[in-house]
mmCIF file of C-alpha atoms and ligand atoms in Angstrom:
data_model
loop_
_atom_site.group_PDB
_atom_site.id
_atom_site.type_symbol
_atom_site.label_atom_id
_atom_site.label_comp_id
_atom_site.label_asym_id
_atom_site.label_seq_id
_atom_site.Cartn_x
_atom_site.Cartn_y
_atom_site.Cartn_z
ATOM 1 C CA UNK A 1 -53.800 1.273 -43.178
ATOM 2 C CA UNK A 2 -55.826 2.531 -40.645
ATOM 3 C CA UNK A 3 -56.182 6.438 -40.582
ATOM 4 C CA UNK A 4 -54.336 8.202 -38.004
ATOM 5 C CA UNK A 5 -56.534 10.450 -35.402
ATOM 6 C CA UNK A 6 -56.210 12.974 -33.009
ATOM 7 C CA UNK A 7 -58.481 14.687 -30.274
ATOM 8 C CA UNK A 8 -57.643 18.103 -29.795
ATOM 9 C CA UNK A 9 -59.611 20.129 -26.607
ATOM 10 C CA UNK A 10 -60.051 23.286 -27.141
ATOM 11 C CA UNK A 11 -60.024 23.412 -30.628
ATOM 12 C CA UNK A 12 -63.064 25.915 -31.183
ATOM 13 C CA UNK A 13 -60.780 28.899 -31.896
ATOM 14 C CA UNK A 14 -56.755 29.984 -31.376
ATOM 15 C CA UNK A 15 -54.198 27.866 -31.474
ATOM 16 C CA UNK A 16 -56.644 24.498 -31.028
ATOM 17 C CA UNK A 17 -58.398 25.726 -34.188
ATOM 18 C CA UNK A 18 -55.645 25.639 -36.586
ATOM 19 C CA UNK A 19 -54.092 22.716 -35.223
ATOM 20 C CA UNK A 20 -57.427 20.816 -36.082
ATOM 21 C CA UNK A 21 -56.949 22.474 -39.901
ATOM 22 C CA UNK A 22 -53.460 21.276 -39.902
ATOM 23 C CA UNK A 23 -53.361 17.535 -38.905
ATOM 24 C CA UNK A 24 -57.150 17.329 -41.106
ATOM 25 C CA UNK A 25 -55.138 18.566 -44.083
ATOM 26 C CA UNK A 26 -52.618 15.799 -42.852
ATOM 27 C CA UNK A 27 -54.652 12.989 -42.894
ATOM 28 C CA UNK A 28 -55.892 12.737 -39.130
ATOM 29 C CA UNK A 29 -59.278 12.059 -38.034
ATOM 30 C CA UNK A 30 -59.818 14.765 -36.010
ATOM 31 C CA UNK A 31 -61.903 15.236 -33.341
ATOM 32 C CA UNK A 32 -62.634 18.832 -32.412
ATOM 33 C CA UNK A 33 -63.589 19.455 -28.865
ATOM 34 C CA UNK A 34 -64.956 23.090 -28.197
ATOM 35 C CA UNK A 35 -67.161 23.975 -24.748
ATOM 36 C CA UNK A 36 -68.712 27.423 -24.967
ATOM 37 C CA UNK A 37 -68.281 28.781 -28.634
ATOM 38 C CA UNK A 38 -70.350 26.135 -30.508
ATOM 39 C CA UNK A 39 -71.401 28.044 -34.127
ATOM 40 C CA UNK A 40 -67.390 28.824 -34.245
ATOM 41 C CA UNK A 41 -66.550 25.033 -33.516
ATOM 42 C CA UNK A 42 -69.099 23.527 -36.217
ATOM 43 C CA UNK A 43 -68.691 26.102 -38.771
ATOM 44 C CA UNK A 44 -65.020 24.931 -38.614
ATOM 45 C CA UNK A 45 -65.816 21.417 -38.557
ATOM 46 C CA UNK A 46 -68.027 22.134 -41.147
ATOM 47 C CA UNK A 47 -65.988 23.721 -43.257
ATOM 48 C CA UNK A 48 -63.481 20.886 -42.856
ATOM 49 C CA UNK A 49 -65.776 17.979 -44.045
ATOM 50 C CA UNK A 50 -66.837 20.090 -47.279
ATOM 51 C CA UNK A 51 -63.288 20.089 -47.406
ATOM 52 C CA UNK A 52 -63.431 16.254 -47.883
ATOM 53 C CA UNK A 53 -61.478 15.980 -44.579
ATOM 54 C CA UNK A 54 -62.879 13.447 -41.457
ATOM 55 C CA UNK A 55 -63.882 15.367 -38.317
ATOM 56 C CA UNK A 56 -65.875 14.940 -35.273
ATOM 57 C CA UNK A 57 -66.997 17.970 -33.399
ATOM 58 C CA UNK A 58 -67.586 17.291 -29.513
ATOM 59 C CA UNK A 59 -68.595 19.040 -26.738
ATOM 60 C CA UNK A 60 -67.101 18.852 -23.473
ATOM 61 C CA UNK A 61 -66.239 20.979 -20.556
ATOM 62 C CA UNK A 62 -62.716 19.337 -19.557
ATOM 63 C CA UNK A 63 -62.994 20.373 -16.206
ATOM 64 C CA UNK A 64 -65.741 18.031 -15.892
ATOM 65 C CA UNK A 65 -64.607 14.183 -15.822
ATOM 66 C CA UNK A 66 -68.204 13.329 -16.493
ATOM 67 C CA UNK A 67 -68.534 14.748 -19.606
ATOM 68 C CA UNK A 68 -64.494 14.059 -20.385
ATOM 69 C CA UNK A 69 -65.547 10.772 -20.103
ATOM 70 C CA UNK A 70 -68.360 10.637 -22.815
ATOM 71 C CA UNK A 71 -66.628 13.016 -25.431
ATOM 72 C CA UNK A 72 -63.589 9.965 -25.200
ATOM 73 C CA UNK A 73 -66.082 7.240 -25.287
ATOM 74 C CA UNK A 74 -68.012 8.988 -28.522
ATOM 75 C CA UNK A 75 -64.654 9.598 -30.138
ATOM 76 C CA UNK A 76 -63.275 5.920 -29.768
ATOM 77 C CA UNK A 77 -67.261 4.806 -31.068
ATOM 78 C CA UNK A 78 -66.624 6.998 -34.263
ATOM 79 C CA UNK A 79 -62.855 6.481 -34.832
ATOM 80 C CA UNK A 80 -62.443 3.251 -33.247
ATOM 81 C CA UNK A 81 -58.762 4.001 -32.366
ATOM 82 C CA UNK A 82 -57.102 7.274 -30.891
ATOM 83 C CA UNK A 83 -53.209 8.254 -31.305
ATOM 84 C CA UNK A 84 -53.103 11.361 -29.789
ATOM 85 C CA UNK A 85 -54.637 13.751 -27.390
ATOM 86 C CA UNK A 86 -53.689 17.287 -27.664
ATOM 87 C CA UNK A 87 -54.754 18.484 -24.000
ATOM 88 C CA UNK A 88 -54.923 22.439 -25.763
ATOM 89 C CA UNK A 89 -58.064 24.068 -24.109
ATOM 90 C CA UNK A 90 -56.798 26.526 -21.629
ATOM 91 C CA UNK A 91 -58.138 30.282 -19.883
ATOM 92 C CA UNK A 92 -55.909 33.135 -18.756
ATOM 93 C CA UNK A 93 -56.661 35.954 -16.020
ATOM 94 C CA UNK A 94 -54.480 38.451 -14.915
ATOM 95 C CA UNK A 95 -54.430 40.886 -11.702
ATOM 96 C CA UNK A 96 -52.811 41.530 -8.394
ATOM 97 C CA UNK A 97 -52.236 38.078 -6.913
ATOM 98 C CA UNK A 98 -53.286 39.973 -3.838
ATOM 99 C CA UNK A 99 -56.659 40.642 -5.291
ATOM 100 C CA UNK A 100 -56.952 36.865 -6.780
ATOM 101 C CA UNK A 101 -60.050 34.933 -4.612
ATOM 102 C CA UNK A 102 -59.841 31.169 -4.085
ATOM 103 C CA UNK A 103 -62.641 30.524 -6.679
ATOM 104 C CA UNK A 104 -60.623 32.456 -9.227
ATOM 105 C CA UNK A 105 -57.744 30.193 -8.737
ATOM 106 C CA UNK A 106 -59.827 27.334 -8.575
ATOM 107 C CA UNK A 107 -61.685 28.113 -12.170
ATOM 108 C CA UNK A 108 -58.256 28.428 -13.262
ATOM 109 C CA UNK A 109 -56.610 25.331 -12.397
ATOM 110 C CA UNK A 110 -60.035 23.295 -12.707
ATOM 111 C CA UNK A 111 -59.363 24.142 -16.544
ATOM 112 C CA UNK A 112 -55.766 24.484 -17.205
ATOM 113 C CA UNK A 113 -54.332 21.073 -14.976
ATOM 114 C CA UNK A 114 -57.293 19.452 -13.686
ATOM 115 C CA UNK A 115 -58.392 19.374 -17.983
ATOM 116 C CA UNK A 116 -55.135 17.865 -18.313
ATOM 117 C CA UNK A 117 -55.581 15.191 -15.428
ATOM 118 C CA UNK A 118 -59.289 14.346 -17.189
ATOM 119 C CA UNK A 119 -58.558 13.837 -20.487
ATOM 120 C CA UNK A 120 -55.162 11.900 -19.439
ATOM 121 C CA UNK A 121 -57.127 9.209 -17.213
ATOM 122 C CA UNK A 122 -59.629 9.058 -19.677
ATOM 123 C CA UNK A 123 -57.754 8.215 -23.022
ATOM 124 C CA UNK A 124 -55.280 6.008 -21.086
ATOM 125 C CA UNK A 125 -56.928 2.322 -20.698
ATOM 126 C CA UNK A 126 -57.090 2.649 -24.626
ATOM 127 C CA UNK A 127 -53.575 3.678 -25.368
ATOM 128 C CA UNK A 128 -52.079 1.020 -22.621
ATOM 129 C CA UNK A 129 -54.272 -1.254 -24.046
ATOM 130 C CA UNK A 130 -52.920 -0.596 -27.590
ATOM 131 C CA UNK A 131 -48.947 0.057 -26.145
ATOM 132 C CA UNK A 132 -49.240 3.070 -28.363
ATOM 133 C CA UNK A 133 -50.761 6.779 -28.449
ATOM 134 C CA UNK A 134 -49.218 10.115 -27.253
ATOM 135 C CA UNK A 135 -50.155 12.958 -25.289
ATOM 136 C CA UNK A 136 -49.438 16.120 -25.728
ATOM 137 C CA UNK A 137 -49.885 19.064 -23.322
ATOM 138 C CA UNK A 138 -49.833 23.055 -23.573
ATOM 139 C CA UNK A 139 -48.244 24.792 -21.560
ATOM 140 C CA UNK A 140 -46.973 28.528 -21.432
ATOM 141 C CA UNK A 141 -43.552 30.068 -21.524
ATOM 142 C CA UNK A 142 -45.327 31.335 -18.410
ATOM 143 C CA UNK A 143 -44.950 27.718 -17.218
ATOM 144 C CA UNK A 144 -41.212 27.962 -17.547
ATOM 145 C CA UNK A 145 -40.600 31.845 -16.418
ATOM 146 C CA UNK A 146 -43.693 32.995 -14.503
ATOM 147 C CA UNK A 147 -45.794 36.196 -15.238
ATOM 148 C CA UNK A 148 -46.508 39.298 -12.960
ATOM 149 C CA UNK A 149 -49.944 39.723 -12.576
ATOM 150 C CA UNK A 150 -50.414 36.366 -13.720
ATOM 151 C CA UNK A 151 -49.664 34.043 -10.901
ATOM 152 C CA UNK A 152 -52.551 31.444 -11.316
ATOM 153 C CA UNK A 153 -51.790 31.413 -14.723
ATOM 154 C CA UNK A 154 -48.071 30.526 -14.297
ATOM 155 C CA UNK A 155 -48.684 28.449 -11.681
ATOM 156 C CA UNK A 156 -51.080 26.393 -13.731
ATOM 157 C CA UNK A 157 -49.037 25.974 -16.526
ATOM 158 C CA UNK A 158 -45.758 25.006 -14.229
ATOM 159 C CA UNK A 159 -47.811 22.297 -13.052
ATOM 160 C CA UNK A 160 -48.890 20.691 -16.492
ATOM 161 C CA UNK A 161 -45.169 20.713 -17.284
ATOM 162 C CA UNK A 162 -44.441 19.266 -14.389
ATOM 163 C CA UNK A 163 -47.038 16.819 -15.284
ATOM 164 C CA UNK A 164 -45.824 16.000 -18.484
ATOM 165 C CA UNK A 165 -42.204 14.738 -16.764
ATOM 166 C CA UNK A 166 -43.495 12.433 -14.322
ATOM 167 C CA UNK A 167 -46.182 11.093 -16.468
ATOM 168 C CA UNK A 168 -44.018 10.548 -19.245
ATOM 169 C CA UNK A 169 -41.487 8.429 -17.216
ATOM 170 C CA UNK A 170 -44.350 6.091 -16.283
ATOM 171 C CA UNK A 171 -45.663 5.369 -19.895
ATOM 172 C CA UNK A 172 -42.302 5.188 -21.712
ATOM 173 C CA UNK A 173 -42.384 1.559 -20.461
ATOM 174 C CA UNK A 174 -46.240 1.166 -22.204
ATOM 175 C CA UNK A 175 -44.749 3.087 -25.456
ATOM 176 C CA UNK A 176 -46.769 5.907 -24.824
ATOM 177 C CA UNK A 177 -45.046 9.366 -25.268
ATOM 178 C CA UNK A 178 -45.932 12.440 -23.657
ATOM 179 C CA UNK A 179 -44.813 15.933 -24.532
ATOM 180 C CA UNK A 180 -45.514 19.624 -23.756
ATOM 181 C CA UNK A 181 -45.893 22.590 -26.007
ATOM 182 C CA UNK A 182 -44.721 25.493 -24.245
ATOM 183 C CA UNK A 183 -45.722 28.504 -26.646
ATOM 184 C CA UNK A 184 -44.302 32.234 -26.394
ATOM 185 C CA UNK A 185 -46.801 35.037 -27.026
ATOM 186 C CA UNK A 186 -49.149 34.017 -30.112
ATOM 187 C CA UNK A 187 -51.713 35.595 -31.446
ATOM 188 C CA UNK A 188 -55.001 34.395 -30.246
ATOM 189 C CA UNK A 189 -58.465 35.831 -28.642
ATOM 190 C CA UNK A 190 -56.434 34.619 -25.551
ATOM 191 C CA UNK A 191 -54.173 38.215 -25.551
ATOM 192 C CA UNK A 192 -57.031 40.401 -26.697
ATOM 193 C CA UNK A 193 -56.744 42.369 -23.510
ATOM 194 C CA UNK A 194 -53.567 43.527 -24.729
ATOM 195 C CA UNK A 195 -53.200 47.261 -25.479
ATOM 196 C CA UNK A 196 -50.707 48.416 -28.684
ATOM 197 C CA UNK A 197 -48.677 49.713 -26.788
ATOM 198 C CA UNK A 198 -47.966 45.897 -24.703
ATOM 199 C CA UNK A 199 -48.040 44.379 -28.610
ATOM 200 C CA UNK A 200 -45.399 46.930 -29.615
ATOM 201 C CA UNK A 201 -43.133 46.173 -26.412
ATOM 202 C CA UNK A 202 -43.716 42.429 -26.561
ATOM 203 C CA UNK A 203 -42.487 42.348 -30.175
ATOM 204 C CA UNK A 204 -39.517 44.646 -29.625
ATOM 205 C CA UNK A 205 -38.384 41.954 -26.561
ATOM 206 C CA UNK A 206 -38.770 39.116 -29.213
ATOM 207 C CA UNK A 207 -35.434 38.503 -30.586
ATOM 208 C CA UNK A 208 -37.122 37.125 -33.688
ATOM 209 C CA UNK A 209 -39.101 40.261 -34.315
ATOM 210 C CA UNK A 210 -42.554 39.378 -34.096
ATOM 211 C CA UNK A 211 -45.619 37.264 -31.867
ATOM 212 C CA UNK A 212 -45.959 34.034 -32.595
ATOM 213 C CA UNK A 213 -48.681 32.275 -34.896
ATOM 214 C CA UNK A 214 -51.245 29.664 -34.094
ATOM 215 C CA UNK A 215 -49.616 28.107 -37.087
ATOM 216 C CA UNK A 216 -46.340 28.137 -35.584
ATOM 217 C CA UNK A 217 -46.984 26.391 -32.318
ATOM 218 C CA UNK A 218 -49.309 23.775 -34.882
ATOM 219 C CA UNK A 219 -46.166 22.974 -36.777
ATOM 220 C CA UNK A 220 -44.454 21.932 -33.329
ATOM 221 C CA UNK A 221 -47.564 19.956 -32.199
ATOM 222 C CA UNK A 222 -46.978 18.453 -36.009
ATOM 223 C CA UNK A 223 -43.621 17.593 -35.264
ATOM 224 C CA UNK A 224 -44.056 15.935 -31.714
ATOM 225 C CA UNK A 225 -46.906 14.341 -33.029
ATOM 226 C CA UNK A 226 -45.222 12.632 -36.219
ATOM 227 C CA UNK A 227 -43.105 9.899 -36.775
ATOM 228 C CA UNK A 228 -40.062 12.421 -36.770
ATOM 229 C CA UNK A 229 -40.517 13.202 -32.898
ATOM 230 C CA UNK A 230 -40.207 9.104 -32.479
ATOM 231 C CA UNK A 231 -37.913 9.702 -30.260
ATOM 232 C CA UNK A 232 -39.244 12.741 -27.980
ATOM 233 C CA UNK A 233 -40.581 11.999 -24.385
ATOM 234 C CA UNK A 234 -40.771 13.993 -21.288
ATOM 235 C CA UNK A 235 -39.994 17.393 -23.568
ATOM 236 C CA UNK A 236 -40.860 20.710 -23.439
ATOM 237 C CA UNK A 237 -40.733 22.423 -27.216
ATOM 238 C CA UNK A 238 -41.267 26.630 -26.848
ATOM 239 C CA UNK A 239 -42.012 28.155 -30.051
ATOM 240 C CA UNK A 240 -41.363 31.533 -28.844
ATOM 241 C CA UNK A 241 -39.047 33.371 -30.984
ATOM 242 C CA UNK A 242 -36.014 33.458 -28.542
ATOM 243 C CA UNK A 243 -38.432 35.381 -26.144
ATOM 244 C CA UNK A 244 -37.661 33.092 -23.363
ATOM 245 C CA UNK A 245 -34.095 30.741 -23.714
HETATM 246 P P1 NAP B 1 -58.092 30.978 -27.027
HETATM 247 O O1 NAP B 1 -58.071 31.510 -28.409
HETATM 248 O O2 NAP B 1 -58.664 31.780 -25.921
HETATM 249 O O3 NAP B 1 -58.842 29.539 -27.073
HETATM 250 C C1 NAP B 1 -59.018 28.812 -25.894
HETATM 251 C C2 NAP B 1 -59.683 27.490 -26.242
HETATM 252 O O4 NAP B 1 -59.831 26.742 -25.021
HETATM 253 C C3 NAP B 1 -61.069 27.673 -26.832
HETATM 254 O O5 NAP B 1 -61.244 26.760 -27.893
HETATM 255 C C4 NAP B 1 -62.002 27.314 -25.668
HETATM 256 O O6 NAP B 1 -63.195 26.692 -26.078
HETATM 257 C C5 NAP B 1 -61.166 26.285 -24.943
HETATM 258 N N1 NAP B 1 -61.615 26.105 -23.575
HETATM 259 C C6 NAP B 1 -61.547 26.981 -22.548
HETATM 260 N N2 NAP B 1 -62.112 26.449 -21.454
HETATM 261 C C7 NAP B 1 -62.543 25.206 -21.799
HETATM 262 C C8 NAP B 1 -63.194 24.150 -21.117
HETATM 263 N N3 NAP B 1 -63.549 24.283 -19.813
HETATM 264 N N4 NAP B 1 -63.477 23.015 -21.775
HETATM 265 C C9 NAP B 1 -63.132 22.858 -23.093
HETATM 266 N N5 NAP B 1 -62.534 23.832 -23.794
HETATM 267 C C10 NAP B 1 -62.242 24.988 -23.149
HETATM 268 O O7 NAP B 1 -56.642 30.583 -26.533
HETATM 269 P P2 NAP B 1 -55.333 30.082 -27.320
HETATM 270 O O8 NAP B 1 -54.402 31.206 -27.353
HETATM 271 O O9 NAP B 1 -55.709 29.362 -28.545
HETATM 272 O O10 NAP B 1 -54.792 29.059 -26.215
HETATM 273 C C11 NAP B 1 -54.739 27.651 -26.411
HETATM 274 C C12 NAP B 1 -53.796 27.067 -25.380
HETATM 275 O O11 NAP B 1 -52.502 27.638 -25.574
HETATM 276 C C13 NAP B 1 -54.191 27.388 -23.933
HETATM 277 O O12 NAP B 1 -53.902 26.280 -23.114
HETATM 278 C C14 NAP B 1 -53.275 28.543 -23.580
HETATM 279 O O13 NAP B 1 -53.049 28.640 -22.201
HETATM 280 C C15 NAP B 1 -52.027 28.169 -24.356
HETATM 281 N N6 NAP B 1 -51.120 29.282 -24.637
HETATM 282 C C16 NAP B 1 -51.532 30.360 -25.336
HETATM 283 C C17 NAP B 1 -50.623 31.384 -25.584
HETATM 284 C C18 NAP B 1 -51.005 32.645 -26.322
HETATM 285 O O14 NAP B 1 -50.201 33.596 -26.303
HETATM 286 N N7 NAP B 1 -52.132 32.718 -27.001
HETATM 287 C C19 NAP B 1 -49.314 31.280 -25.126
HETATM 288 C C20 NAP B 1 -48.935 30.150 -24.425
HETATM 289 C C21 NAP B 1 -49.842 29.152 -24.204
HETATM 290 P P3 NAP B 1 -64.645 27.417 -26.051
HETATM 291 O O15 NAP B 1 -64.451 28.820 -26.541
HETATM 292 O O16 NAP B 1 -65.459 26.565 -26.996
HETATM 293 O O17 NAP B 1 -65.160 27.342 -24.640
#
């Protein structure tokens, strides 16, 4: 049987990063996209294969189409087929939306829905070819709720939801499911700006008691991703720990 695979973006550090450990120690071929932090991307990768596990790191900026384009094409040469994209790589800011400039909000989106868009178009001829493969999106409770001092952000992540819907409806008929991952607040480089004090509040708001793991919102990927979620299209799934209902 041929070996299951995924490509996740983003999957250098965070939440990307220990999805990539979790399908490899599930049997994927993974392919491990990463842009900017390289040594952290192959010394995972790395570790992984000494592992005894099958991964391809890749570099791509996903707000580039160009290169989008040749990290699918070098993944389908290696792996020959693709099941799923996890469109994961993602950047925050926060401020005034007052004091947010047009390139700002361009960076943003560029990244966050225009990544999405990319890696979409590209993977698509093979998974309508095949009538099969899945995508899978990240998105924010942010998405669903909308941050102060975050409005790019939210506004971003709203979209890839919104996304996820439409796009969804239009491959059902091609058997091609597509799903969002809507995470709470998880610990990741991405909330380093955080003081104590905004870790202590955030935890006391969480019904559940605690932020969320990278490991928790990899379970859910797991879970769309599977055989189980068969019958999931056009969803949003929040790990968040009853932060937002
Ligand atoms: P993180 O630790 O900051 O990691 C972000 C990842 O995105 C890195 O691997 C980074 O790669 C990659 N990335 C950024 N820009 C890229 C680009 N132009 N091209 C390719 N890769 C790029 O963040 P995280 O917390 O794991 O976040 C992962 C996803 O979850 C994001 O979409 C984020 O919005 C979403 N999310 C996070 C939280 C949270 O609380 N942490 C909550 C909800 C949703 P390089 O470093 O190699 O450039």
């Amino acid at each position: 049987m041929q070996q299951k695979s995924i490509l996740i973006t983003g999957a250098s550090r965070g939440i990307g990063a220990e999805t990539a450990r979790l399908f490899a120690r599930e049997g994927y071929a993974v392919a491990l996209n990463y842009n900017r932090s390289e040594k952290q991307a192959l010394a995972l990768a790395h570790q992984l294969q000494e592992e005894g596990y099958r991964v391809l790191p890749v570099r791509a900026d996903v707000s580039d189409p160009v290169q989008v384009q040749k990290m699918v094409d070098i993944v389908l040469e290696n792996f020959c087929q693709l099941d799923t994209l996890l469109c994961n790589a993602g950047v925050g800011a926060q401020g005034l939306f007052t004091d947010l400039t047009y390139d700002a909000w361009r960076t943003l989106f560029s990244v966050n829905l225009d990544g999405v868009f990319h890696c979409s178009q590209a993977v698509l001829p093979h998974f309508v070819h095949r009538k099969a493969g899945q995508i899978i999106t990240v998105s924010s409770i942010w998405g669903m709720v909308g941050a102060s001092c975050e409005v790019a952000y939210s506004a971003s992540k709203a979209a890839v939801i919104g996304l996820t819907k439409a796009l969804a409806k239009e491959l059902g008929p091609s058997n091609i499911r597509v799903n969002c991952v809507a995470p709470g607040v998880i610990e990741t480089e991405m909330n380093g700006h955080l003081s104590q004090e905004d870790l202590v509040a955030l935890r006391d708001e969480t019904p559940l008691g605690r932020m969320g793991t990278a490991h928790d919102v990899a379970e859910t990927i797991l879970f769309l991703a599977s055989e189980k979620g068969r019958f999931y299209t056009g969803q949003v799934l929040s790990p968040n720990g009853g932060f937002v209902i």
